Coordinates of C-alpha atoms in Angstrom, one line a residue:
M226 CA -24.5 -7.4 -6.2
C227 CA -22.9 -10.6 -5.0
G228 CA -22.5 -10.9 -1.2
H229 CA -24.2 -7.6 -0.4
Q230 CA -27.5 -6.4 0.9
Y231 CA -29.5 -3.1 1.0
T232 CA -30.9 -1.3 3.9
G233 CA -32.8 1.9 3.3
D234 CA -35.1 4.4 4.9
G235 CA -37.7 4.7 2.2
K236 CA -36.2 7.9 0.8
G237 CA -33.4 6.4 -1.3
Y238 CA -30.9 6.8 1.5
G239 CA -29.1 4.0 3.3
V240 CA -26.3 1.7 2.2
I241 CA -25.7 -1.4 0.1
V242 CA -22.9 -3.1 2.1
N243 CA -21.0 -6.3 2.7
T244 CA -23.0 -8.6 5.0
T245 CA -20.4 -8.2 7.8
P246 CA -21.7 -7.8 11.3
S247 CA -20.2 -4.4 11.8
A248 CA -21.9 -2.8 8.7
S249 CA -24.7 -5.0 7.3
N250 CA -27.5 -3.1 9.0
F251 CA -25.8 0.3 9.3
N252 CA -28.0 3.1 7.9
A253 CA -25.6 5.9 7.2
D254 CA -26.3 9.6 6.8
V255 CA -22.9 10.3 5.4
I256 CA -20.2 8.3 3.6
V257 CA -16.6 9.4 4.3
V258 CA -14.1 8.2 1.7
G259 CA -10.7 8.0 3.3
A260 CA -9.8 7.2 6.9
G261 CA -6.9 9.7 7.2
L262 CA -6.8 12.7 9.5
A263 CA -9.2 14.9 7.6
G264 CA -11.6 11.9 7.4
L265 CA -11.4 11.3 11.1
V266 CA -12.0 14.9 12.0
A267 CA -15.0 15.2 9.6
T268 CA -16.4 12.0 11.1
Y269 CA -15.9 13.2 14.6
E270 CA -17.7 16.4 14.0
A271 CA -20.4 14.9 12.0
V272 CA -21.2 12.3 14.7
R273 CA -21.2 15.0 17.3
S274 CA -23.9 16.9 15.3
G275 CA -26.1 13.8 15.4
L276 CA -25.3 12.0 12.1
K277 CA -24.4 8.4 11.5
V278 CA -21.2 8.0 9.4
L279 CA -19.8 5.2 7.3
V280 CA -16.1 5.4 6.6
V281 CA -14.7 3.5 3.7
D282 CA -11.0 3.1 2.9
Q283 CA -8.9 1.0 0.5
E284 CA -6.4 0.0 3.2
N285 CA -6.9 -2.1 6.4
R286 CA -7.6 -0.9 9.9
N287 CA -3.9 -0.8 10.7
N288 CA -3.7 2.4 8.5
L289 CA -6.3 4.3 10.4
G290 CA -5.1 8.0 10.5
G291 CA -3.3 7.7 7.2
Q292 CA -0.2 9.8 6.6
A293 CA -0.7 11.9 9.7
F294 CA 0.5 8.9 11.8
W295 CA 3.9 9.1 10.1
S296 CA 4.3 12.8 10.6
L297 CA 6.5 14.6 13.1
G298 CA 3.3 16.3 14.4
G299 CA 4.1 19.9 13.7
L300 CA 1.3 22.4 14.2
F301 CA 1.1 26.0 13.2
Y302 CA -0.1 28.1 16.1
V303 CA -0.2 31.9 16.2
N304 CA 0.4 33.9 19.4
S305 CA 0.5 30.8 21.6
P306 CA 1.5 30.6 25.2
E307 CA 4.5 28.6 24.1
Q308 CA 5.6 31.4 21.8
R309 CA 5.2 34.0 24.5
M310 CA 7.2 31.9 26.9
M311 CA 10.0 31.7 24.4
G312 CA 9.9 35.5 24.0
V313 CA 8.3 35.4 20.5
K314 CA 5.9 38.3 19.6
D315 CA 3.3 37.0 17.2
S316 CA -0.1 38.1 16.0
E317 CA -2.9 37.1 13.6
E318 CA -2.1 40.2 11.6
L319 CA 1.6 39.2 11.2
A320 CA 0.7 35.6 10.4
W321 CA -1.7 36.6 7.7
R322 CA 0.9 39.0 6.2
D323 CA 3.4 36.1 6.1
W324 CA 0.8 33.8 4.6
E325 CA -0.2 36.2 1.8
N326 CA 3.4 37.0 1.0
T327 CA 4.2 33.3 0.9
A328 CA 1.0 32.3 -1.1
Q329 CA 1.4 34.9 -3.8
Y330 CA -2.2 34.3 -4.8
D331 CA -3.3 35.0 -8.3
D332 CA -5.9 37.8 -8.7
A333 CA -8.1 35.4 -10.6
E334 CA -10.9 32.9 -10.2
N335 CA -8.6 30.0 -9.5
D336 CA -7.5 31.6 -6.2
Y337 CA -10.8 33.1 -5.0
W338 CA -11.7 30.3 -2.7
P339 CA -8.0 29.4 -1.8
R340 CA -7.5 32.9 -0.6
R341 CA -10.6 32.8 1.6
W342 CA -9.6 29.4 3.0
G343 CA -6.2 30.7 3.7
R344 CA -7.5 33.7 5.7
E345 CA -9.9 31.4 7.6
Y346 CA -7.1 29.0 8.4
V347 CA -4.9 31.8 9.9
R348 CA -7.9 32.9 12.0
F349 CA -8.4 29.3 13.1
A350 CA -4.7 29.0 14.0
A351 CA -4.8 32.2 16.0
Q352 CA -8.1 31.9 17.7
E353 CA -9.4 28.3 17.9
K354 CA -7.0 25.5 17.0
R355 CA -4.9 25.3 20.1
D356 CA -7.9 25.2 22.5
Y357 CA -9.7 22.8 20.2
L358 CA -6.9 20.3 20.2
K359 CA -5.9 20.8 23.8
G360 CA -9.6 20.1 24.7
L361 CA -9.1 16.7 23.0
G362 CA -6.0 16.0 25.0
L363 CA -3.3 17.1 22.7
N364 CA -0.2 18.9 24.1
V365 CA 2.9 20.4 22.5
I366 CA 6.4 20.7 23.7
P367 CA 7.4 24.1 25.0
T368 CA 10.2 24.8 22.5
V369 CA 8.7 26.3 19.4
G370 CA 10.5 25.5 16.1
W371 CA 11.3 28.0 13.3
A372 CA 10.5 26.1 10.1
E373 CA 10.5 27.8 6.7
R374 CA 12.6 30.7 7.9
G375 CA 12.1 32.6 4.7
S376 CA 13.8 33.9 1.6
G377 CA 15.5 36.9 3.3
D378 CA 12.9 39.4 2.1
A379 CA 10.3 40.8 4.5
S380 CA 7.8 40.9 1.5
G381 CA 8.6 37.4 0.5
H382 CA 8.1 33.8 1.6
G383 CA 8.6 32.6 5.2
N384 CA 7.6 32.7 8.8
S385 CA 8.7 36.0 10.4
V386 CA 8.8 34.2 13.8
P387 CA 8.9 30.6 15.0
R388 CA 5.4 29.0 14.8
F389 CA 6.2 25.2 14.5
H390 CA 4.7 23.6 17.6
L391 CA 5.7 20.0 18.0
T392 CA 3.1 17.6 19.3
W393 CA 4.1 15.7 22.4
G394 CA 3.6 12.2 20.9
T395 CA 4.2 13.3 17.3
G396 CA 1.8 12.1 14.5
P397 CA 0.4 9.1 16.4
E398 CA -0.9 11.5 19.1
V399 CA -2.6 13.7 16.6
V400 CA -4.4 10.7 15.2
R401 CA -5.1 9.3 18.7
V402 CA -7.1 12.3 19.9
F403 CA -9.6 11.7 17.1
R404 CA -9.4 8.0 16.8
E405 CA -10.3 7.1 20.4
P406 CA -13.6 9.0 20.5
I407 CA -14.5 7.7 17.0
E408 CA -13.9 4.1 18.2
E409 CA -16.3 4.9 21.1
F410 CA -18.8 6.1 18.6
E411 CA -18.3 2.9 16.7
K412 CA -19.1 0.8 19.8
E413 CA -22.2 3.0 20.2
G414 CA -23.4 2.3 16.6
K415 CA -22.8 5.8 15.4
V416 CA -19.8 5.0 13.1
S417 CA -19.0 2.0 11.0
F418 CA -15.9 1.3 8.9
L419 CA -15.5 -0.7 5.7
F420 CA -11.8 -1.3 5.1
R421 CA -10.4 -2.8 1.9
H422 CA -13.1 -1.0 0.0
Q423 CA -11.7 1.0 -3.0
V424 CA -14.1 3.6 -4.4
D425 CA -14.1 3.7 -8.2
E426 CA -17.1 5.9 -8.9
L427 CA -19.2 8.6 -7.2
I428 CA -22.9 7.9 -7.9
T429 CA -24.9 10.8 -9.2
E430 CA -28.6 11.2 -9.8
D431 CA -30.4 14.1 -11.5
D432 CA -33.4 15.9 -10.0
A433 CA -35.2 19.1 -10.9
N434 CA -32.2 21.1 -9.7
G435 CA -29.5 19.1 -11.6
P436 CA -27.1 16.4 -10.5
R437 CA -26.4 15.4 -6.9
V438 CA -24.1 12.8 -5.4
V439 CA -25.9 10.0 -3.6
G440 CA -23.3 7.4 -3.0
V441 CA -20.2 5.4 -4.2
R442 CA -19.4 2.3 -6.1
G443 CA -16.2 0.3 -6.1
T444 CA -14.1 -2.8 -5.6
V445 CA -13.9 -4.9 -2.5
L446 CA -10.2 -5.7 -2.3
A447 CA -8.8 -9.0 -1.1
N448 CA -7.7 -9.3 2.5
A449 CA -4.4 -7.7 3.3
P450 CA -2.9 -8.3 6.8
E451 CA 0.1 -6.0 6.3
E452 CA 1.3 -3.7 9.0
R453 CA 0.7 0.1 8.7
G454 CA 2.3 1.7 5.6
V455 CA 3.3 -1.5 3.8
A456 CA 2.1 -1.6 0.2
S457 CA -1.0 -3.9 -0.1
N458 CA -2.5 -5.9 -2.9
R459 CA -5.2 -4.6 -5.3
D460 CA -6.7 -8.0 -6.0
K461 CA -10.4 -7.9 -6.6
A462 CA -12.6 -9.9 -4.2
G463 CA -16.0 -8.4 -5.0
E464 CA -17.9 -5.2 -5.7
F465 CA -19.9 -2.8 -3.6
E466 CA -22.4 0.0 -3.8
L467 CA -23.1 2.4 -0.9
R468 CA -25.7 5.2 -0.7
A469 CA -26.2 8.0 1.7
A470 CA -27.4 11.6 1.8
A471 CA -23.9 13.0 1.4
V472 CA -20.4 11.9 0.5
A473 CA -17.2 13.5 1.9
V474 CA -14.0 12.8 0.0
T475 CA -11.0 12.9 2.4
S476 CA -8.7 10.5 0.5
G477 CA -5.4 12.5 0.5
G478 CA -3.1 13.6 -2.3
I479 CA -0.8 12.2 -5.0
G480 CA 2.6 11.9 -3.3
G481 CA 2.7 8.1 -3.3
N482 CA 1.9 8.0 -7.1
L483 CA 5.2 8.9 -8.7
D484 CA 3.7 8.7 -12.2
L485 CA 1.0 11.2 -11.3
V486 CA 3.6 13.4 -9.6
R487 CA 5.7 13.5 -12.8
R488 CA 2.6 14.2 -15.0
T489 CA 1.7 17.2 -12.9
W490 CA 5.2 18.4 -12.3
P491 CA 5.5 22.2 -13.1
E492 CA 8.6 22.1 -15.4
D493 CA 8.3 25.8 -16.1
R494 CA 9.0 26.5 -12.4
W495 CA 11.1 23.6 -11.2
G496 CA 12.8 22.2 -14.3
P497 CA 12.3 18.5 -15.4
A498 CA 11.0 16.0 -12.9
P499 CA 13.8 13.9 -11.5
K500 CA 14.0 10.3 -12.6
D501 CA 15.1 9.3 -9.1
M502 CA 12.8 10.5 -6.4
V503 CA 11.9 9.0 -3.0
Q504 CA 8.5 8.8 -1.5
G505 CA 7.7 10.7 1.7
V506 CA 4.2 9.0 1.9
P507 CA 3.0 5.4 1.5
A508 CA 2.0 3.9 -1.8
H509 CA -1.7 4.2 -1.0
V510 CA -1.5 8.0 -1.2
D511 CA -2.4 7.6 -4.9
G512 CA -4.6 10.6 -5.8
R513 CA -7.3 8.4 -7.4
M514 CA -10.2 10.2 -5.8
I515 CA -9.2 13.6 -7.4
E516 CA -10.0 12.4 -10.9
I517 CA -13.0 10.3 -9.7
S518 CA -14.5 13.5 -8.2
K519 CA -13.8 15.4 -11.4
K520 CA -15.7 12.8 -13.4
A521 CA -18.7 13.2 -11.1
G522 CA -18.7 17.0 -11.8
A523 CA -16.4 18.5 -9.3
R524 CA -14.0 21.2 -10.5
L525 CA -10.3 20.9 -10.0
T526 CA -8.0 23.9 -9.7
N527 CA -4.3 24.6 -9.2
T528 CA -3.3 21.0 -9.8
D529 CA 0.3 21.9 -10.7
R530 CA 0.9 23.2 -7.1
M531 CA 2.7 20.7 -5.0
W532 CA 5.0 20.6 -2.0
H533 CA 8.0 18.3 -2.2
Y534 CA 11.3 18.5 -0.4
P535 CA 14.8 18.8 -1.8
E536 CA 16.4 17.3 1.4
G537 CA 15.2 13.7 1.0
M538 CA 17.2 10.5 1.4
Q539 CA 16.5 6.8 1.0
N540 CA 15.4 5.3 4.3
W541 CA 17.9 2.7 5.5
D542 CA 15.0 0.6 6.9
S543 CA 12.1 1.1 4.5
I544 CA 8.5 0.5 5.2
W545 CA 7.0 1.3 1.8
P546 CA 8.6 1.3 -1.7
T547 CA 11.3 3.9 -2.2
H548 CA 10.6 5.1 1.3
G549 CA 12.2 8.5 1.8
I550 CA 13.0 10.4 4.9
R551 CA 13.4 14.2 5.0
I552 CA 16.2 15.9 6.9
I553 CA 14.8 18.9 8.8
P554 CA 18.0 20.9 9.0
G555 CA 19.2 23.8 11.0
P556 CA 20.9 26.6 9.1
S557 CA 24.6 25.6 9.2
S558 CA 25.2 22.9 6.6
M559 CA 26.8 24.1 3.3
W560 CA 24.5 23.2 0.4
F561 CA 26.1 22.3 -3.0
D562 CA 24.6 21.2 -6.3
A563 CA 25.5 18.0 -8.1
E564 CA 28.5 19.6 -9.7
G565 CA 29.8 20.9 -6.3
K566 CA 28.8 24.6 -6.7
R567 CA 27.4 26.2 -3.6
L568 CA 23.8 27.2 -3.9
P569 CA 23.0 30.9 -3.8
N570 CA 23.6 32.2 -0.3
T571 CA 19.9 33.1 0.2
I572 CA 18.9 29.5 -0.2
I573 CA 19.9 28.3 3.3
P574 CA 18.8 24.9 4.7
G575 CA 15.4 25.2 6.3
G576 CA 14.8 28.6 4.7
D577 CA 12.7 28.4 1.5
N578 CA 11.8 24.9 0.6
L579 CA 10.4 25.4 -2.9
K580 CA 13.1 27.9 -3.8
G581 CA 15.7 25.2 -3.0
L582 CA 13.6 22.6 -4.9
A583 CA 13.4 24.8 -7.9
H584 CA 17.1 25.6 -8.0
V585 CA 18.1 21.9 -7.7
G586 CA 15.5 20.9 -10.3
R587 CA 16.7 23.4 -12.8
T588 CA 20.2 22.0 -12.6
G589 CA 18.8 19.0 -14.4
H590 CA 20.6 16.5 -12.1
G591 CA 17.8 16.0 -9.5
Y592 CA 20.0 15.8 -6.5
S593 CA 22.3 18.0 -4.4
W594 CA 24.6 17.7 -1.4
F595 CA 24.8 18.9 2.2
V596 CA 28.4 19.1 3.5
L597 CA 28.8 19.5 7.2
N598 CA 30.6 17.9 10.2
K599 CA 29.6 15.9 13.2
S600 CA 29.3 18.9 15.4
I601 CA 26.5 20.3 13.1
V602 CA 24.8 17.0 12.6
D603 CA 24.6 16.4 16.4
K604 CA 23.0 19.7 17.1
E605 CA 20.9 20.6 14.0
F606 CA 19.6 17.4 12.3
I607 CA 16.1 16.1 12.9
F608 CA 14.5 13.6 10.6
S609 CA 10.8 13.7 9.6
G610 CA 8.6 10.9 10.8
S611 CA 7.2 9.6 14.0
E612 CA 9.2 6.4 13.7
Q613 CA 12.4 8.4 13.5
N614 CA 11.7 10.2 16.7
P615 CA 10.7 7.6 19.3
D616 CA 11.8 9.8 22.2
L617 CA 9.1 12.3 21.2
T618 CA 6.5 9.7 20.1
I619 CA 6.4 7.6 23.3
K620 CA 6.0 10.7 25.5
K621 CA 8.8 10.0 28.0
V622 CA 10.5 13.1 29.4
K623 CA 13.8 11.2 30.1
N624 CA 13.9 10.1 26.5
L625 CA 13.3 13.7 25.3
L626 CA 16.4 14.9 27.2
S627 CA 18.6 12.6 25.1
K628 CA 17.5 14.6 22.0
V629 CA 18.7 17.9 23.4
G630 CA 21.8 16.6 25.2
P631 CA 25.3 16.0 23.7
G632 CA 26.2 13.3 21.3
T633 CA 24.7 11.8 18.2
H634 CA 21.0 10.9 18.3
P635 CA 20.4 7.1 17.6
A636 CA 18.3 7.9 14.5
I637 CA 21.1 9.9 13.1
R638 CA 23.7 7.3 14.0
N639 CA 21.6 4.7 12.1
F640 CA 21.8 6.7 8.9
M641 CA 25.5 7.4 9.5
D642 CA 26.0 3.6 9.8
H643 CA 23.5 2.3 7.2
G644 CA 22.2 5.2 5.0
E645 CA 23.1 4.7 1.4
D646 CA 23.2 8.5 0.8
W647 CA 25.7 9.3 3.5
V648 CA 29.5 9.7 3.2
I649 CA 31.7 10.1 6.3
A650 CA 35.5 10.9 6.2
D651 CA 38.3 12.4 8.2
T652 CA 39.6 14.5 5.4
L653 CA 38.0 16.5 2.6
G654 CA 39.8 14.5 -0.1
E655 CA 38.5 11.3 1.3
L656 CA 35.0 12.8 1.5
V657 CA 35.0 13.9 -2.1
D658 CA 36.3 10.5 -3.2
G659 CA 33.3 8.9 -1.4
M660 CA 30.8 11.4 -2.9
N661 CA 32.0 10.7 -6.4
R662 CA 32.0 6.9 -5.9
L663 CA 28.4 7.1 -4.5
V664 CA 27.0 8.8 -7.6
G665 CA 29.1 6.8 -10.1
P666 CA 31.2 7.9 -13.1
D667 CA 28.2 8.9 -15.3
A668 CA 27.2 11.6 -12.8
P669 CA 29.0 14.9 -12.3
Q670 CA 32.3 14.4 -10.5
I671 CA 33.1 17.0 -7.8
D672 CA 36.5 18.6 -7.9
V673 CA 38.1 18.6 -4.4
A674 CA 40.2 21.8 -5.0
D675 CA 37.1 23.7 -6.0
L676 CA 35.0 22.4 -3.1
R677 CA 37.9 23.2 -0.7
R678 CA 38.1 26.8 -2.0
Q679 CA 34.4 27.4 -1.4
I680 CA 34.5 25.9 2.1
E681 CA 37.6 27.9 3.1
D682 CA 36.0 31.0 1.7
R683 CA 33.1 30.4 4.1
D684 CA 35.4 29.5 7.0
S685 CA 37.3 32.7 6.5
Q686 CA 34.2 34.6 7.7
I687 CA 34.1 33.0 11.1
D688 CA 36.9 34.8 13.0
N689 CA 34.9 38.0 13.4
K690 CA 31.4 38.5 14.8
F691 CA 30.4 40.1 11.5
S692 CA 31.0 38.9 8.0
K693 CA 30.0 39.3 4.3
D694 CA 28.6 35.8 4.1
Y695 CA 24.8 35.7 4.3
Q696 CA 24.6 32.2 5.7
V697 CA 27.2 32.9 8.4
N698 CA 25.4 36.1 9.4
Y699 CA 22.1 34.2 9.4
I700 CA 23.4 31.6 11.8
R701 CA 24.4 34.3 14.3
T702 CA 20.9 35.9 13.9
A703 CA 19.2 32.5 14.4
R704 CA 21.0 32.0 17.7
G705 CA 19.4 35.1 18.9
Y706 CA 16.2 33.1 19.3
L707 CA 16.4 31.0 22.5
G708 CA 14.8 27.9 20.9
D709 CA 17.4 27.8 18.1
K710 CA 20.3 28.3 20.5
I711 CA 19.2 25.5 22.7
V712 CA 18.3 22.8 20.3
R713 CA 18.6 23.7 16.6
C714 CA 21.6 25.9 15.8
Q715 CA 25.2 25.1 16.4
A716 CA 27.6 28.0 17.3
P717 CA 29.4 29.3 14.2
H718 CA 32.7 27.5 13.6
K719 CA 35.0 26.5 10.8
L720 CA 33.6 23.6 8.9
L721 CA 37.1 22.1 8.3
D722 CA 38.0 22.3 12.0
E723 CA 39.3 18.8 12.7
S724 CA 38.1 19.0 16.3
R725 CA 34.5 19.2 15.0
G726 CA 34.8 16.2 12.7
P727 CA 34.5 13.8 11.0
L728 CA 33.3 15.5 7.8
I729 CA 29.9 14.4 6.5
A730 CA 28.3 14.6 3.1
V731 CA 24.6 13.7 2.4
R732 CA 23.2 13.2 -1.1
L733 CA 19.9 14.9 -1.1
R734 CA 17.1 13.6 -3.3
I735 CA 13.7 15.0 -4.1
L736 CA 11.2 13.6 -1.7
T737 CA 7.5 13.7 -2.6
R738 CA 5.0 14.8 0.0
K739 CA 2.0 17.1 -0.4
T740 CA -0.6 18.2 -3.0
L741 CA -1.4 21.9 -2.7
G742 CA -4.1 22.0 -5.3
G743 CA -7.2 19.8 -6.0
I744 CA -10.9 19.8 -5.6
E745 CA -12.3 23.4 -5.4
T746 CA -14.6 23.9 -2.4
D747 CA -16.4 26.7 -0.7
L748 CA -15.9 27.5 3.0
D749 CA -18.3 24.8 4.0
G750 CA -16.3 22.2 2.1
R751 CA -18.9 21.8 -0.6
C752 CA -17.4 20.7 -3.9
L753 CA -18.0 23.2 -6.7
Q754 CA -19.0 22.6 -10.3
S755 CA -17.6 24.2 -13.4
D756 CA -20.0 27.1 -13.1
G757 CA -19.0 27.7 -9.5
S758 CA -22.1 26.4 -7.9
P759 CA -22.0 23.6 -5.2
L760 CA -22.4 20.0 -6.4
P761 CA -25.1 18.8 -4.0
G762 CA -24.1 15.9 -1.8
L763 CA -20.4 16.1 -2.4
Y764 CA -17.9 17.5 0.1
A765 CA -14.1 17.4 0.3
A766 CA -11.5 18.0 3.0
G767 CA -7.8 17.7 3.5
E768 CA -5.1 17.3 0.9
V769 CA -7.6 16.1 -1.8
A770 CA -9.0 19.7 -1.7
G771 CA -5.6 21.4 -1.4
F772 CA -6.5 21.5 2.3
G773 CA -9.5 23.7 1.4
G774 CA -10.7 25.6 -1.6
G775 CA -8.4 23.8 -4.0
G776 CA -5.2 25.3 -2.7
M777 CA -5.3 27.4 0.4
H778 CA -1.6 27.7 0.6
G779 CA -1.3 29.3 -2.8
K780 CA 2.0 28.8 -4.6
N781 CA 4.1 28.1 -1.6
A782 CA 3.5 27.0 2.0
L783 CA 4.5 27.6 5.6
E784 CA 5.5 24.5 7.6
G785 CA 3.2 23.1 10.3
T786 CA 0.1 23.9 8.2
F787 CA -0.5 20.5 6.7
L788 CA -1.8 18.6 9.7
G789 CA -3.6 21.7 10.7
G790 CA -5.1 22.0 7.2
C791 CA -6.6 18.5 7.5
I792 CA -8.0 19.4 10.9
H793 CA -9.4 22.7 9.9
S794 CA -11.0 21.6 6.6
G795 CA -12.3 18.3 8.1
K796 CA -13.8 20.2 11.0
R797 CA -15.6 22.6 8.7
V798 CA -17.0 19.8 6.6
G799 CA -18.1 17.8 9.6
E800 CA -19.9 20.8 11.0
H801 CA -21.8 21.6 7.8
L802 CA -22.9 18.1 6.9
K803 CA -25.8 18.1 9.4
K804 CA -27.3 21.2 7.8
Y805 CA -27.2 19.6 4.3
V806 CA -28.5 16.2 5.4
D807 CA -31.4 17.7 7.2
T808 CA -32.5 19.4 4.0
V809 CA -32.6 16.2 1.9
K810 CA -33.8 13.6 4.4

């Protein structure tokens, strides 16, 4: 292989690597494919157990930590001190009840391992996760958020209580607590990185017990100096082959590959895939390793299960192509479809994400509208993304106070001033004119009289402390939780009250995000073959494995469980690798 050399230990293990000083003589026990959060956690735990780890990634070092860096840093904790301080009564039993009711697992083989992973994750969230992360230096803010509030049915989807713990420092802090010790391991010669190495094949060899995975082959990509998240070239600069006792695939999902998202889109549940979607993840989240693992013998399951948001919008200051930002809404905005018809009252903003997605998808238009006013946007809107929340990301208390104080947050003001999906007006007639101009004459045109009637119907339910409107009643209920009353839920008022204006409409597009199915794994993260037996030498963690088992969330998901899913599955893989490596070396 041109420009490469081999180092081995006499047993067929070692690496064939580029002759770079950092890796030319690195004799790895394990190859980790993907330097995102799950890969960092697996690497951290594997090195702690005494293994040497080589991490390969198709992007440059600027992208260390992957999509987790861009996240808001939400973590699902159960019965935490923060919950108790806010007056929330939670338990592992209640969390598992919510999880099962949300997951709606099939009583079939495809959900055998996902159900077991789901149960283990809830145990982890209740008994281990907070102490584990706090021991690494990660803290959360004291106000606990109530994400995925539910479908209005105690036996249905949703969190019965607030469980969304926001990392003090957002996504970059989640990455930091693993990145820093790994960089120390790198200095000590226990970890090495090969960036701009794109894996194209998992190497398998047959022995008396059948096939086993012994390494990877792929393409050395041309240098790419771009900043984090910016799409990079795929120009070929060479080839490589790497070998080790085990390979752990931690390469993420498919959310940055819109063609693959559309091919796996469940039309029977969500209607046709929209032609115009925005991406909630960078372009390198391409899902390549899912199919590559399948070709090596790993079984895939639940690949039609995904997690996308109906409240996306085009970023006014994009980093990657079709860069989308999600609105994380409070419950007060009125939600209308493309034709101006109010969504069913039980589909409230922030309530049941996939139920809203399915409803919008089945309209055939692929977008919907929030209609609200400045009073609501100031109190209730938060945007996904660490870069959208610098007051939380930089960990300055005085900056955080600006988020809970009066006025419009700078991130929101930027979208009000520059966002292509935003319409702002003093009167409803002007607002509707702007909405219709935005979508153009070939799209459904909203009738101002019909929209006014629906808003006035809702406003008629405000005068009393009780009403027949589900959403108005829910707003009052939500404000019974202190966290919502302080930072997330505006007091009930009439939407057309001029003192609360101006009026605002936001066109909501489908925003791609997470893969809920993938490579099937057992509780040690070992990839399974078609007969259900482990494929020796191959592990998977994070989104590529549906966060464990090929779909631990089931058919739906509870917010705050995605970063935690990467941490939990990466930790389990990292802890088990030593046991396997010792049996083969």
